[in-house]
mmCIF file of C-alpha atoms in Angstrom:
data_model
loop_
_atom_site.group_PDB
_atom_site.id
_atom_site.type_symbol
_atom_site.label_atom_id
_atom_site.label_comp_id
_atom_site.label_asym_id
_atom_site.label_seq_id
_atom_site.Cartn_x
_atom_site.Cartn_y
_atom_site.Cartn_z
ATOM 1 C CA SER A 1 -65.673 8.101 2.839
ATOM 2 C CA ASN A 2 -63.055 9.386 0.714
ATOM 3 C CA GLU A 3 -62.547 13.339 2.613
ATOM 4 C CA VAL A 4 -59.675 13.822 4.274
ATOM 5 C CA ASN A 5 -60.565 15.478 7.627
ATOM 6 C CA ARG A 6 -58.005 18.699 7.574
ATOM 7 C CA SER A 7 -59.485 20.892 9.898
ATOM 8 C CA HIS A 8 -55.963 19.519 12.083
ATOM 9 C CA LEU A 9 -54.010 20.906 9.531
ATOM 10 C CA SER A 10 -54.391 24.205 9.806
ATOM 11 C CA ALA A 11 -54.433 24.395 13.555
ATOM 12 C CA ASP A 12 -50.903 22.617 13.351
ATOM 13 C CA PHE A 13 -49.595 24.763 10.552
ATOM 14 C CA LYS A 14 -51.159 28.067 11.034
ATOM 15 C CA ASP A 15 -47.297 29.904 11.371
ATOM 16 C CA PHE A 16 -46.323 28.683 8.231
ATOM 17 C CA LYS A 17 -46.690 31.610 6.490
ATOM 18 C CA LYS A 18 -45.331 34.017 8.903
ATOM 19 C CA PRO A 19 -42.158 35.896 7.109
ATOM 20 C CA LEU A 20 -37.961 33.476 7.973
ATOM 21 C CA ASN A 21 -35.802 36.274 9.597
ATOM 22 C CA PRO A 22 -32.557 36.560 8.752
ATOM 23 C CA PRO A 23 -29.775 35.058 10.487
ATOM 24 C CA ASP A 24 -27.538 37.853 12.719
ATOM 25 C CA THR A 25 -24.533 38.043 10.029
ATOM 26 C CA GLU A 26 -22.465 39.687 12.943
ATOM 27 C CA ASN A 27 -23.273 35.972 15.411
ATOM 28 C CA THR A 28 -22.521 34.010 11.886
ATOM 29 C CA LEU A 29 -19.682 31.658 11.930
ATOM 30 C CA SER A 30 -19.297 29.637 8.476
ATOM 31 C CA PHE A 31 -16.964 27.378 8.436
ATOM 32 C CA ASP A 32 -13.719 29.347 6.691
ATOM 33 C CA ASP A 33 -14.381 31.208 10.390
ATOM 34 C CA LEU A 34 -13.923 27.891 12.068
ATOM 35 C CA HIS A 35 -10.903 26.578 9.191
ATOM 36 C CA ASN A 36 -9.253 29.239 9.940
ATOM 37 C CA ASP A 37 -9.916 29.507 14.097
ATOM 38 C CA ILE A 38 -8.659 25.454 13.523
ATOM 39 C CA GLY A 39 -5.454 26.520 11.355
ATOM 40 C CA PHE A 40 -2.871 24.407 9.357
ATOM 41 C CA GLY A 41 -1.366 21.946 11.074
ATOM 42 C CA ARG A 42 0.166 17.529 11.054
ATOM 43 C CA TYR A 43 -2.228 16.631 9.349
ATOM 44 C CA GLN A 44 -2.826 19.496 6.919
ATOM 45 C CA ILE A 45 1.281 19.154 6.566
ATOM 46 C CA LYS A 46 1.279 14.912 6.026
ATOM 47 C CA ILE A 47 -1.364 15.397 3.035
ATOM 48 C CA TYR A 48 0.385 17.917 1.719
ATOM 49 C CA MET A 49 3.166 15.876 1.381
ATOM 50 C CA ILE A 50 1.675 13.364 0.370
ATOM 51 C CA MET A 51 -0.235 15.548 -2.516
ATOM 52 C CA ALA A 52 3.201 17.335 -3.410
ATOM 53 C CA SER A 53 4.720 14.083 -4.061
ATOM 54 C CA LEU A 54 2.502 12.430 -6.581
ATOM 55 C CA ALA A 55 1.964 16.301 -8.231
ATOM 56 C CA LEU A 56 5.417 15.179 -8.538
ATOM 57 C CA ALA A 57 5.460 12.006 -10.330
ATOM 58 C CA GLU A 58 1.953 13.609 -12.450
ATOM 59 C CA GLY A 59 4.735 16.097 -13.927
ATOM 60 C CA ALA A 60 7.425 13.359 -15.178
ATOM 61 C CA GLN A 61 4.971 11.508 -15.658
ATOM 62 C CA VAL A 62 3.673 13.351 -18.675
ATOM 63 C CA MET A 63 6.350 14.905 -19.515
ATOM 64 C CA VAL A 64 8.093 10.937 -20.117
ATOM 65 C CA PHE A 65 4.639 11.134 -22.152
ATOM 66 C CA THR A 66 6.055 13.757 -24.243
ATOM 67 C CA MET A 67 9.444 12.526 -24.691
ATOM 68 C CA MET A 68 8.739 9.111 -25.661
ATOM 69 C CA ILE A 69 7.303 10.001 -28.860
ATOM 70 C CA PRO A 70 10.701 9.799 -30.750
ATOM 71 C CA ILE A 71 12.191 7.305 -28.993
ATOM 72 C CA LEU A 72 9.418 4.573 -29.960
ATOM 73 C CA ASP A 73 9.603 6.461 -33.494
ATOM 74 C CA VAL A 74 13.937 4.866 -33.576
ATOM 75 C CA GLN A 75 12.925 1.727 -31.092
ATOM 76 C CA TRP A 76 10.023 0.249 -32.934
ATOM 77 C CA GLY A 77 9.394 2.282 -35.959
ATOM 78 C CA ILE A 78 6.003 3.545 -35.307
ATOM 79 C CA GLN A 79 4.741 5.436 -37.643
ATOM 80 C CA GLU A 80 3.853 9.722 -37.063
ATOM 81 C CA TRP A 81 0.295 9.213 -37.179
ATOM 82 C CA LEU A 82 0.480 6.665 -34.580
ATOM 83 C CA ASN A 83 2.562 8.514 -32.464
ATOM 84 C CA GLY A 84 -0.150 10.924 -32.758
ATOM 85 C CA LEU A 85 -3.071 9.001 -32.031
ATOM 86 C CA GLN A 86 -1.146 7.927 -28.844
ATOM 87 C CA ALA A 87 -0.288 11.019 -27.672
ATOM 88 C CA SER A 88 -4.000 12.081 -28.166
ATOM 89 C CA LEU A 89 -6.035 8.982 -26.953
ATOM 90 C CA ILE A 90 -3.747 10.444 -23.872
ATOM 91 C CA PHE A 91 -5.203 13.524 -23.861
ATOM 92 C CA VAL A 92 -8.350 12.874 -24.824
ATOM 93 C CA SER A 93 -8.173 10.021 -21.643
ATOM 94 C CA PHE A 94 -7.256 12.694 -19.353
ATOM 95 C CA LEU A 95 -10.358 15.169 -20.104
ATOM 96 C CA ILE A 96 -12.645 11.745 -19.406
ATOM 97 C CA GLY A 97 -11.110 11.130 -16.607
ATOM 98 C CA SER A 98 -11.549 14.832 -15.060
ATOM 99 C CA MET A 99 -15.096 14.975 -15.940
ATOM 100 C CA VAL A 100 -15.873 11.465 -14.314
ATOM 101 C CA SER A 101 -14.402 12.238 -11.215
ATOM 102 C CA GLY A 102 -16.976 14.723 -9.407
ATOM 103 C CA GLN A 103 -19.670 12.675 -10.247
ATOM 104 C CA ILE A 104 -17.218 9.184 -8.582
ATOM 105 C CA SER A 105 -15.959 11.779 -5.773
ATOM 106 C CA ASP A 106 -19.815 13.049 -4.824
ATOM 107 C CA ARG A 107 -21.201 9.940 -4.637
ATOM 108 C CA VAL A 108 -18.219 7.823 -1.874
ATOM 109 C CA GLY A 109 -16.679 10.829 -0.753
ATOM 110 C CA ARG A 110 -12.195 12.164 -1.812
ATOM 111 C CA LYS A 111 -10.002 9.858 -0.148
ATOM 112 C CA LYS A 112 -10.190 6.370 -1.285
ATOM 113 C CA PRO A 113 -11.031 7.481 -5.292
ATOM 114 C CA ILE A 114 -7.915 9.129 -4.653
ATOM 115 C CA MET A 115 -5.489 6.337 -2.947
ATOM 116 C CA PHE A 116 -7.186 4.041 -5.379
ATOM 117 C CA SER A 117 -6.064 6.394 -8.460
ATOM 118 C CA SER A 118 -2.532 6.472 -7.190
ATOM 119 C CA GLY A 119 -2.815 2.954 -6.304
ATOM 120 C CA MET A 120 -3.338 1.740 -10.241
ATOM 121 C CA MET A 121 -1.402 4.542 -11.496
ATOM 122 C CA PHE A 122 1.567 3.166 -10.186
ATOM 123 C CA MET A 123 0.605 -0.116 -11.307
ATOM 124 C CA LEU A 124 -0.455 1.191 -15.099
ATOM 125 C CA ALA A 125 2.991 2.933 -15.111
ATOM 126 C CA LEU A 126 4.831 -0.288 -14.485
ATOM 127 C CA GLY A 127 2.911 -2.039 -16.873
ATOM 128 C CA SER A 128 3.667 0.807 -19.608
ATOM 129 C CA ALA A 129 6.701 0.407 -18.571
ATOM 130 C CA SER A 130 7.016 -3.261 -19.237
ATOM 131 C CA SER A 131 5.118 -2.475 -22.427
ATOM 132 C CA PRO A 132 6.145 -4.767 -25.142
ATOM 133 C CA ASN A 133 4.440 -3.548 -28.320
ATOM 134 C CA ILE A 134 2.548 -0.092 -29.139
ATOM 135 C CA ILE A 135 -0.655 -1.674 -29.102
ATOM 136 C CA VAL A 136 -0.244 -2.389 -25.173
ATOM 137 C CA LEU A 137 1.297 0.427 -24.395
ATOM 138 C CA ILE A 138 -1.612 2.969 -26.313
ATOM 139 C CA LEU A 139 -3.868 1.031 -23.906
ATOM 140 C CA PHE A 140 -2.362 1.256 -20.740
ATOM 141 C CA ARG A 141 -1.596 4.947 -21.107
ATOM 142 C CA VAL A 142 -5.247 5.429 -22.063
ATOM 143 C CA PHE A 143 -5.828 3.932 -18.454
ATOM 144 C CA LEU A 144 -3.335 6.021 -17.034
ATOM 145 C CA GLY A 145 -4.241 8.576 -18.705
ATOM 146 C CA LEU A 146 -7.813 8.262 -17.074
ATOM 147 C CA LEU A 147 -6.259 7.626 -14.067
ATOM 148 C CA VAL A 148 -4.685 10.895 -13.796
ATOM 149 C CA GLY A 149 -7.013 13.000 -15.329
ATOM 150 C CA PHE A 150 -9.415 11.679 -13.182
ATOM 151 C CA PHE A 151 -7.485 12.232 -9.317
ATOM 152 C CA ALA A 152 -6.182 15.721 -10.375
ATOM 153 C CA PRO A 153 -9.205 17.619 -9.580
ATOM 154 C CA LEU A 154 -10.026 15.321 -6.498
ATOM 155 C CA GLY A 155 -6.866 15.986 -5.552
ATOM 156 C CA ALA A 156 -7.138 19.913 -5.961
ATOM 157 C CA THR A 157 -10.204 19.736 -4.500
ATOM 158 C CA MET A 158 -9.345 18.095 -1.745
ATOM 159 C CA LEU A 159 -6.718 20.364 -0.341
ATOM 160 C CA ALA A 160 -8.812 23.401 -0.939
ATOM 161 C CA GLU A 161 -11.306 21.653 1.517
ATOM 162 C CA LEU A 162 -8.631 20.669 3.822
ATOM 163 C CA THR A 163 -6.513 24.425 3.826
ATOM 164 C CA PRO A 164 -7.975 27.723 5.732
ATOM 165 C CA LEU A 165 -8.992 30.400 3.606
ATOM 166 C CA LEU A 166 -5.865 33.247 5.076
ATOM 167 C CA LEU A 167 -3.404 30.021 3.465
ATOM 168 C CA ARG A 168 -5.691 28.710 0.753
ATOM 169 C CA GLY A 169 -4.276 30.196 -2.477
ATOM 170 C CA LYS A 170 -0.479 30.196 -1.172
ATOM 171 C CA TYR A 171 -0.509 25.798 -0.200
ATOM 172 C CA MET A 172 -2.361 25.163 -3.356
ATOM 173 C CA ALA A 173 0.061 27.410 -5.798
ATOM 174 C CA LEU A 174 2.876 25.337 -3.823
ATOM 175 C CA ILE A 175 0.762 21.787 -5.238
ATOM 176 C CA GLN A 176 1.537 23.520 -9.010
ATOM 177 C CA LEU A 177 5.389 24.071 -7.791
ATOM 178 C CA SER A 178 5.662 20.810 -7.440
ATOM 179 C CA LEU A 179 3.947 19.621 -10.620
ATOM 180 C CA SER A 180 6.074 21.945 -12.280
ATOM 181 C CA PHE A 181 9.587 20.274 -10.278
ATOM 182 C CA GLY A 182 8.028 17.342 -11.777
ATOM 183 C CA MET A 183 8.160 17.978 -15.480
ATOM 184 C CA ILE A 184 11.676 19.900 -15.059
ATOM 185 C CA PHE A 185 12.628 15.890 -13.305
ATOM 186 C CA GLY A 186 11.504 14.231 -16.115
ATOM 187 C CA ILE A 187 13.156 16.281 -18.234
ATOM 188 C CA CYS A 188 16.383 15.799 -16.493
ATOM 189 C CA MET A 189 15.849 12.538 -15.821
ATOM 190 C CA GLY A 190 15.049 11.952 -19.311
ATOM 191 C CA LEU A 191 18.525 13.636 -20.481
ATOM 192 C CA ALA A 192 20.710 11.906 -17.605
ATOM 193 C CA ILE A 193 19.106 8.280 -19.220
ATOM 194 C CA LEU A 194 19.048 9.203 -23.016
#
């Protein structure tokens, strides 16, 4: 009574051992082929404009992190080791944010985490600017670093997925260029203000 009648299985799976035919590569379309046919339109331009402006802000923010070190030494009398710790923690938090972003975006997609991290970066930047002491500033900057590290790979991946293969390298370079322009902008603003 414990034996299972398996006679019907051999009839259902009689073709199981036949070799599979390889796909006809001449008539098979890849995602990139379809994407190239569709092209680059208003939606991609809008996303690129948003991402370029976020990259500008991110570049300026990275430069502000660096330019703040001597200012904090003068304004708050921060010891050199504490300034070094602050800078190190920011870049460690960039690393952690980057490592976590892939797992989260695989579960919930890219759009929601990018929107969340962008909004939180804005709020944390305001909090960082109004910090009353070095401990609060370090905390804001660590969380800000986590979000910047989280945002960067998500943005690059999302843009690569939205861009046709024939234009991908050219337009991804423009985003990197906007990050560099953001750094230059941050330096110019620092020179003008300080």
